[in-house]
PDB file of C-alpha atoms in Angstrom:
ATOM      1  CA  ALA A   1    -137.589  87.736 109.078  1.00  0.00           C
ATOM      2  CA  PHE A   2    -137.202  84.162 107.952  1.00  0.00           C
ATOM      3  CA  ARG A   3    -137.239  80.588 109.113  1.00  0.00           C
ATOM      4  CA  GLY A   4    -134.060  78.381 108.823  1.00  0.00           C
ATOM      5  CA  GLU A   5    -131.305  79.985 106.232  1.00  0.00           C
ATOM      6  CA  GLY A   6    -133.956  82.089 104.266  1.00  0.00           C
ATOM      7  CA  LEU A   7    -132.621  80.693 100.816  1.00  0.00           C
ATOM      8  CA  LEU A   8    -136.080  80.302  99.534  1.00  0.00           C
ATOM      9  CA  PRO A   9    -138.917  82.845  99.234  1.00  0.00           C
ATOM     10  CA  GLU A  10    -141.259  80.595 101.216  1.00  0.00           C
ATOM     11  CA  ASP A  11    -138.760  80.676 104.233  1.00  0.00           C
ATOM     12  CA  TRP A  12    -139.522  84.387 104.831  1.00  0.00           C
ATOM     13  CA  VAL A  13    -142.389  85.156 107.079  1.00  0.00           C
ATOM     14  CA  SER A  14    -143.978  87.758 105.091  1.00  0.00           C
ATOM     15  CA  HIS A  15    -143.796  85.589 101.741  1.00  0.00           C
ATOM     16  CA  GLY A  16    -147.450  84.987 100.508  1.00  0.00           C
ATOM     17  CA  ALA A  17    -149.105  87.282 102.983  1.00  0.00           C
ATOM     18  CA  ASP A  18    -152.387  88.631 101.407  1.00  0.00           C
ATOM     19  CA  LEU A  19    -152.083  92.290  99.853  1.00  0.00           C
ATOM     20  CA  VAL A  20    -155.365  94.307 100.301  1.00  0.00           C
ATOM     21  CA  ALA A  21    -156.671  97.555  98.626  1.00  0.00           C
ATOM     22  CA  ALA A  22    -155.824 100.516 100.809  1.00  0.00           C
ATOM     23  CA  ALA A  23    -159.094 102.317  99.510  1.00  0.00           C
ATOM     24  CA  ASP A  24    -162.000 101.828  96.971  1.00  0.00           C
ATOM     25  CA  GLY A  25    -160.963 102.042  93.223  1.00  0.00           C
ATOM     26  CA  THR A  26    -160.425 100.784  89.884  1.00  0.00           C
ATOM     27  CA  ILE A  27    -157.192  98.647  88.920  1.00  0.00           C
ATOM     28  CA  GLN A  28    -155.450 100.827  86.238  1.00  0.00           C
ATOM     29  CA  ASP A  29    -152.707  98.167  85.535  1.00  0.00           C
ATOM     30  CA  ALA A  30    -151.545  94.798  86.994  1.00  0.00           C
ATOM     31  CA  ARG A  31    -148.649  92.541  85.755  1.00  0.00           C
ATOM     32  CA  ASP A  32    -148.405  88.999  86.362  1.00  0.00           C
ATOM     33  CA  GLY A  33    -145.894  86.202  85.384  1.00  0.00           C
ATOM     34  CA  VAL A  34    -142.592  87.315  86.715  1.00  0.00           C
ATOM     35  CA  PRO A  35    -140.846  84.650  88.825  1.00  0.00           C
ATOM     36  CA  ASP A  36    -139.805  85.255  92.400  1.00  0.00           C
ATOM     37  CA  ASN A  37    -136.127  85.832  93.038  1.00  0.00           C
ATOM     38  CA  THR A  38    -134.009  83.593  95.146  1.00  0.00           C
ATOM     39  CA  PRO A  39    -133.685  85.807  98.455  1.00  0.00           C
ATOM     40  CA  VAL A  40    -130.440  87.338  98.832  1.00  0.00           C
ATOM     41  CA  GLY A  41    -129.468  85.754  95.234  1.00  0.00           C
ATOM     42  CA  ALA A  42    -129.265  86.656  91.555  1.00  0.00           C
ATOM     43  CA  TYR A  43    -132.400  88.328  89.733  1.00  0.00           C
ATOM     44  CA  VAL A  44    -134.233  85.907  87.864  1.00  0.00           C
ATOM     45  CA  VAL A  45    -134.888  88.415  85.183  1.00  0.00           C
ATOM     46  CA  PRO A  46    -132.531  91.131  84.019  1.00  0.00           C
ATOM     47  CA  MET A  47    -133.360  94.375  86.093  1.00  0.00           C
ATOM     48  CA  THR A  48    -134.732  97.186  83.766  1.00  0.00           C
ATOM     49  CA  SER A  49    -137.331  99.844  84.355  1.00  0.00           C
ATOM     50  CA  GLU A  50    -139.998  97.860  82.808  1.00  0.00           C
ATOM     51  CA  ASN A  51    -139.821  94.812  85.449  1.00  0.00           C
ATOM     52  CA  ALA A  52    -138.496  96.630  88.231  1.00  0.00           C
ATOM     53  CA  PHE A  53    -142.008  96.222  90.134  1.00  0.00           C
ATOM     54  CA  GLY A  54    -141.982  92.401  89.133  1.00  0.00           C
ATOM     55  CA  ASN A  55    -145.501  91.678  89.419  1.00  0.00           C
ATOM     56  CA  TYR A  56    -147.600  94.645  90.407  1.00  0.00           C
ATOM     57  CA  VAL A  57    -150.968  96.269  90.868  1.00  0.00           C
ATOM     58  CA  VAL A  58    -151.720  99.942  90.226  1.00  0.00           C
ATOM     59  CA  LEU A  59    -154.893 100.885  91.878  1.00  0.00           C
ATOM     60  CA  ASP A  60    -156.725 104.381  90.801  1.00  0.00           C
ATOM     61  CA  VAL A  61    -157.886 105.703  94.133  1.00  0.00           C
ATOM     62  CA  GLY A  62    -158.884 108.957  92.758  1.00  0.00           C
ATOM     63  CA  ASN A  63    -159.749 110.633  89.638  1.00  0.00           C
ATOM     64  CA  ARG A  64    -157.251 109.675  86.631  1.00  0.00           C
ATOM     65  CA  HIS A  65    -153.742 111.244  87.087  1.00  0.00           C
ATOM     66  CA  GLN A  66    -154.470 112.165  90.700  1.00  0.00           C
ATOM     67  CA  ALA A  67    -153.933 109.352  93.113  1.00  0.00           C
ATOM     68  CA  PHE A  68    -152.534 105.731  92.443  1.00  0.00           C
ATOM     69  CA  ALA A  69    -151.699 103.253  94.782  1.00  0.00           C
ATOM     70  CA  VAL A  70    -148.924 101.045  93.674  1.00  0.00           C
ATOM     71  CA  TYR A  71    -148.162  97.526  95.135  1.00  0.00           C
ATOM     72  CA  ALA A  72    -144.976  95.815  93.755  1.00  0.00           C
ATOM     73  CA  HIS A  73    -143.067  92.411  93.994  1.00  0.00           C
ATOM     74  CA  LEU A  74    -146.127  90.178  94.216  1.00  0.00           C
ATOM     75  CA  VAL A  75    -146.041  86.304  93.975  1.00  0.00           C
ATOM     76  CA  PRO A  76    -146.311  85.146  90.478  1.00  0.00           C
ATOM     77  CA  GLY A  77    -149.764  83.593  89.778  1.00  0.00           C
ATOM     78  CA  SER A  78    -151.330  85.197  92.980  1.00  0.00           C
ATOM     79  CA  LEU A  79    -152.894  88.315  91.543  1.00  0.00           C
ATOM     80  CA  ARG A  80    -156.757  88.196  91.949  1.00  0.00           C
ATOM     81  CA  VAL A  81    -157.574  91.416  90.011  1.00  0.00           C
ATOM     82  CA  LYS A  82    -157.116  92.482  86.315  1.00  0.00           C
ATOM     83  CA  THR A  83    -156.918  95.926  84.727  1.00  0.00           C
ATOM     84  CA  GLY A  84    -160.508  97.460  84.722  1.00  0.00           C
ATOM     85  CA  ASP A  85    -161.699  95.752  87.775  1.00  0.00           C
ATOM     86  CA  ALA A  86    -163.431  97.706  90.553  1.00  0.00           C
ATOM     87  CA  VAL A  87    -162.209  97.052  94.022  1.00  0.00           C
ATOM     88  CA  VAL A  88    -163.207  97.793  97.517  1.00  0.00           C
ATOM     89  CA  ALA A  89    -160.948  98.708 100.355  1.00  0.00           C
ATOM     90  CA  GLY A  90    -159.802  95.602 102.255  1.00  0.00           C
ATOM     91  CA  GLN A  91    -160.276  93.467  99.008  1.00  0.00           C
ATOM     92  CA  VAL A  92    -157.478  90.840  98.426  1.00  0.00           C
ATOM     93  CA  LEU A  93    -155.314  91.909  95.363  1.00  0.00           C
ATOM     94  CA  GLY A  94    -152.730  89.350  95.305  1.00  0.00           C
ATOM     95  CA  LYS A  95    -149.695  87.832  97.651  1.00  0.00           C
ATOM     96  CA  LEU A  96    -146.749  89.652  98.943  1.00  0.00           C
ATOM     97  CA  GLY A  97    -143.620  88.168  97.173  1.00  0.00           C
ATOM     98  CA  ASN A  98    -140.167  88.662  95.690  1.00  0.00           C
ATOM     99  CA  SER A  99    -140.385  89.437  92.132  1.00  0.00           C
ATOM    100  CA  GLY A 100    -138.556  92.162  90.206  1.00  0.00           C
ATOM    101  CA  ASN A 101    -136.124  94.373  91.966  1.00  0.00           C
ATOM    102  CA  SER A 102    -136.354  92.562  95.169  1.00  0.00           C
ATOM    103  CA  GLY A 103    -133.678  90.792  97.335  1.00  0.00           C
ATOM    104  CA  ALA A 104    -135.963  89.332  99.896  1.00  0.00           C
ATOM    105  CA  PRO A 105    -139.823  89.092  99.996  1.00  0.00           C
ATOM    106  CA  HIS A 106    -141.471  92.555 101.008  1.00  0.00           C
ATOM    107  CA  LEU A 107    -144.187  94.898  99.672  1.00  0.00           C
ATOM    108  CA  HIS A 108    -143.092  98.139  97.893  1.00  0.00           C
ATOM    109  CA  PHE A 109    -146.189 100.341  98.263  1.00  0.00           C
ATOM    110  CA  HIS A 110    -146.377 103.866  97.249  1.00  0.00           C
ATOM    111  CA  VAL A 111    -149.097 106.435  96.357  1.00  0.00           C
ATOM    112  CA  CYS A 112    -148.350 108.647  93.620  1.00  0.00           C
ATOM    113  CA  ASP A 113    -149.739 111.426  91.367  1.00  0.00           C
ATOM    114  CA  GLY A 114    -149.848 109.846  87.892  1.00  0.00           C
ATOM    115  CA  LEU A 115    -149.050 107.118  85.445  1.00  0.00           C
ATOM    116  CA  GLY A 116    -145.619 108.668  84.387  1.00  0.00           C
ATOM    117  CA  PRO A 117    -144.517 110.977  81.611  1.00  0.00           C
ATOM    118  CA  MET A 118    -146.393 109.315  78.795  1.00  0.00           C
ATOM    119  CA  GLY A 119    -149.308 108.711  80.968  1.00  0.00           C
ATOM    120  CA  GLY A 120    -149.458 104.989  79.931  1.00  0.00           C
ATOM    121  CA  ALA A 121    -150.123 101.712  81.999  1.00  0.00           C
ATOM    122  CA  GLY A 122    -146.932 100.316  83.398  1.00  0.00           C
ATOM    123  CA  GLU A 123    -145.449 103.827  84.148  1.00  0.00           C
ATOM    124  CA  ALA A 124    -146.325 104.313  87.933  1.00  0.00           C
ATOM    125  CA  PHE A 125    -142.507 103.739  88.375  1.00  0.00           C
ATOM    126  CA  TYR A 126    -142.225 107.271  87.051  1.00  0.00           C
ATOM    127  CA  CYS A 127    -144.863 109.163  89.009  1.00  0.00           C
ATOM    128  CA  ASN A 128    -144.118 111.592  91.750  1.00  0.00           C
ATOM    129  CA  GLY A 129    -145.060 110.198  95.490  1.00  0.00           C
ATOM    130  CA  LEU A 130    -147.886 111.621  97.495  1.00  0.00           C
ATOM    131  CA  PRO A 131    -147.878 111.507 101.194  1.00  0.00           C
ATOM    132  CA  TYR A 132    -150.481 109.085 102.684  1.00  0.00           C
ATOM    133  CA  GLU A 133    -151.841 108.431 106.152  1.00  0.00           C
ATOM    134  CA  ILE A 134    -152.691 104.788 107.663  1.00  0.00           C
ATOM    135  CA  PRO A 135    -155.915 105.069 109.814  1.00  0.00           C
ATOM    136  CA  ALA A 136    -154.574 102.705 112.554  1.00  0.00           C
ATOM    137  CA  VAL A 137    -151.682 100.304 112.710  1.00  0.00           C
ATOM    138  CA  THR A 138    -149.570  98.537 115.420  1.00  0.00           C
ATOM    139  CA  LEU A 139    -145.952  99.751 115.589  1.00  0.00           C
ATOM    140  CA  LEU A 140    -143.889  96.609 116.550  1.00  0.00           C
ATOM    141  CA  GLY A 141    -140.592  98.741 116.456  1.00  0.00           C
ATOM    142  CA  THR A 142    -137.925  99.799 114.109  1.00  0.00           C
ATOM    143  CA  MET A 143    -135.000  98.227 112.268  1.00  0.00           C
ATOM    144  CA  PRO A 144    -132.530  99.646 110.198  1.00  0.00           C
ATOM    145  CA  PHE A 145    -131.817  98.122 106.894  1.00  0.00           C
ATOM    146  CA  ASP A 146    -128.304  97.510 107.530  1.00  0.00           C
ATOM    147  CA  ASP A 147    -129.371  95.166 110.594  1.00  0.00           C
ATOM    148  CA  VAL A 148    -131.645  93.236 108.128  1.00  0.00           C
ATOM    149  CA  ASN A 149    -128.859  92.703 105.785  1.00  0.00           C
ATOM    150  CA  ALA A 150    -126.528  91.811 108.604  1.00  0.00           C
ATOM    151  CA  GLY A 151    -128.905  89.078 109.630  1.00  0.00           C
ATOM    152  CA  ILE A 152    -129.517  90.450 113.003  1.00  0.00           C
ATOM    153  CA  PRO A 153    -132.986  89.332 114.522  1.00  0.00           C
ATOM    154  CA  PHE A 154    -135.722  91.640 115.087  1.00  0.00           C
ATOM    155  CA  VAL A 155    -136.718  92.640 118.540  1.00  0.00           C
ATOM    156  CA  PRO A 156    -140.097  94.039 118.764  1.00  0.00           C
ATOM    157  CA  HIS A 157    -140.867  97.088 121.394  1.00  0.00           C
ATOM    158  CA  ASP A 158    -142.619  95.716 124.432  1.00  0.00           C
ATOM    159  CA  PRO A 159    -145.305  96.701 124.603  1.00  0.00           C
ATOM    160  CA  PRO A 160    -146.020  97.759 121.100  1.00  0.00           C
ATOM    161  CA  GLY A 161    -147.127 101.009 120.035  1.00  0.00           C
ATOM    162  CA  SER A 162    -149.911 102.397 117.763  1.00  0.00           C
ATOM    163  CA  LEU A 163    -149.818 104.698 115.057  1.00  0.00           C
ATOM    164  CA  VAL A 164    -153.217 106.839 113.988  1.00  0.00           C
ATOM    165  CA  ASN A 165    -153.578 108.563 110.971  1.00  0.00           C
ATOM    166  CA  GLU A 166    -149.843 108.841 110.476  1.00  0.00           C
ATOM    167  CA  LEU A 167    -147.592 108.369 107.359  1.00  0.00           C
ATOM    168  CA  VAL A 168    -145.336 105.387 107.838  1.00  0.00           C
ATOM    169  CA  LEU A 169    -141.668 106.075 107.959  1.00  0.00           C
ATOM    170  CA  GLY A 170    -138.542 103.971 106.772  1.00  0.00           C
ATOM    171  CA  GLU A 171    -137.277 101.276 108.863  1.00  0.00           C
ATOM    172  CA  GLN A 172    -140.658 100.969 110.815  1.00  0.00           C
ATOM    173  CA  VAL A 173    -141.794  97.315 111.505  1.00  0.00           C
ATOM    174  CA  LEU A 174    -145.631  97.274 111.517  1.00  0.00           C
ATOM    175  CA  ASN A 175    -148.416  94.764 111.890  1.00  0.00           C
ATOM    176  CA  LEU A 176    -151.300  95.827 109.496  1.00  0.00           C
ATOM    177  CA  GLY A 177    -153.494  92.907 110.220  1.00  0.00           C
ATOM    178  CA  PRO A 178    -156.580  92.947 112.554  1.00  0.00           C
TER     179      PRO A 178
END
């Protein structure tokens, strides 16, 4: 998962990867300016529900209050979109980082049914999750979070598998790229 000792966000293989829109839609909300945390270290900013996502993008992929895709923990300064922008599937939104409630660079992605109890921007943390399918992805293997935390190296399946029109499950290690 990382090079060297993994003490800097940039040491992690996933840090800085492009994050792309899962579908056509409109940016409902976006936040930038929260610094990346030091991996496996202390949080740079106090953890509250307001900054748990760190830098994030909320993409309205359906009619208002029906389906929103949430991307959290982006690199500060990497967002390429702003609230109100129309985007197309595959368009780069920003880069994977370690901001907010994140101990190591990763993408927190979920699809949910609304913007929270008050219906306002920034409330995607409080919405109800919705199932979603990924059209096609390479399954490299699985790895329990305890193994990640223990520093056990990931060993991919040989050969890798594939998932078609399936919901991604916890602990799956995927290649979402071409």
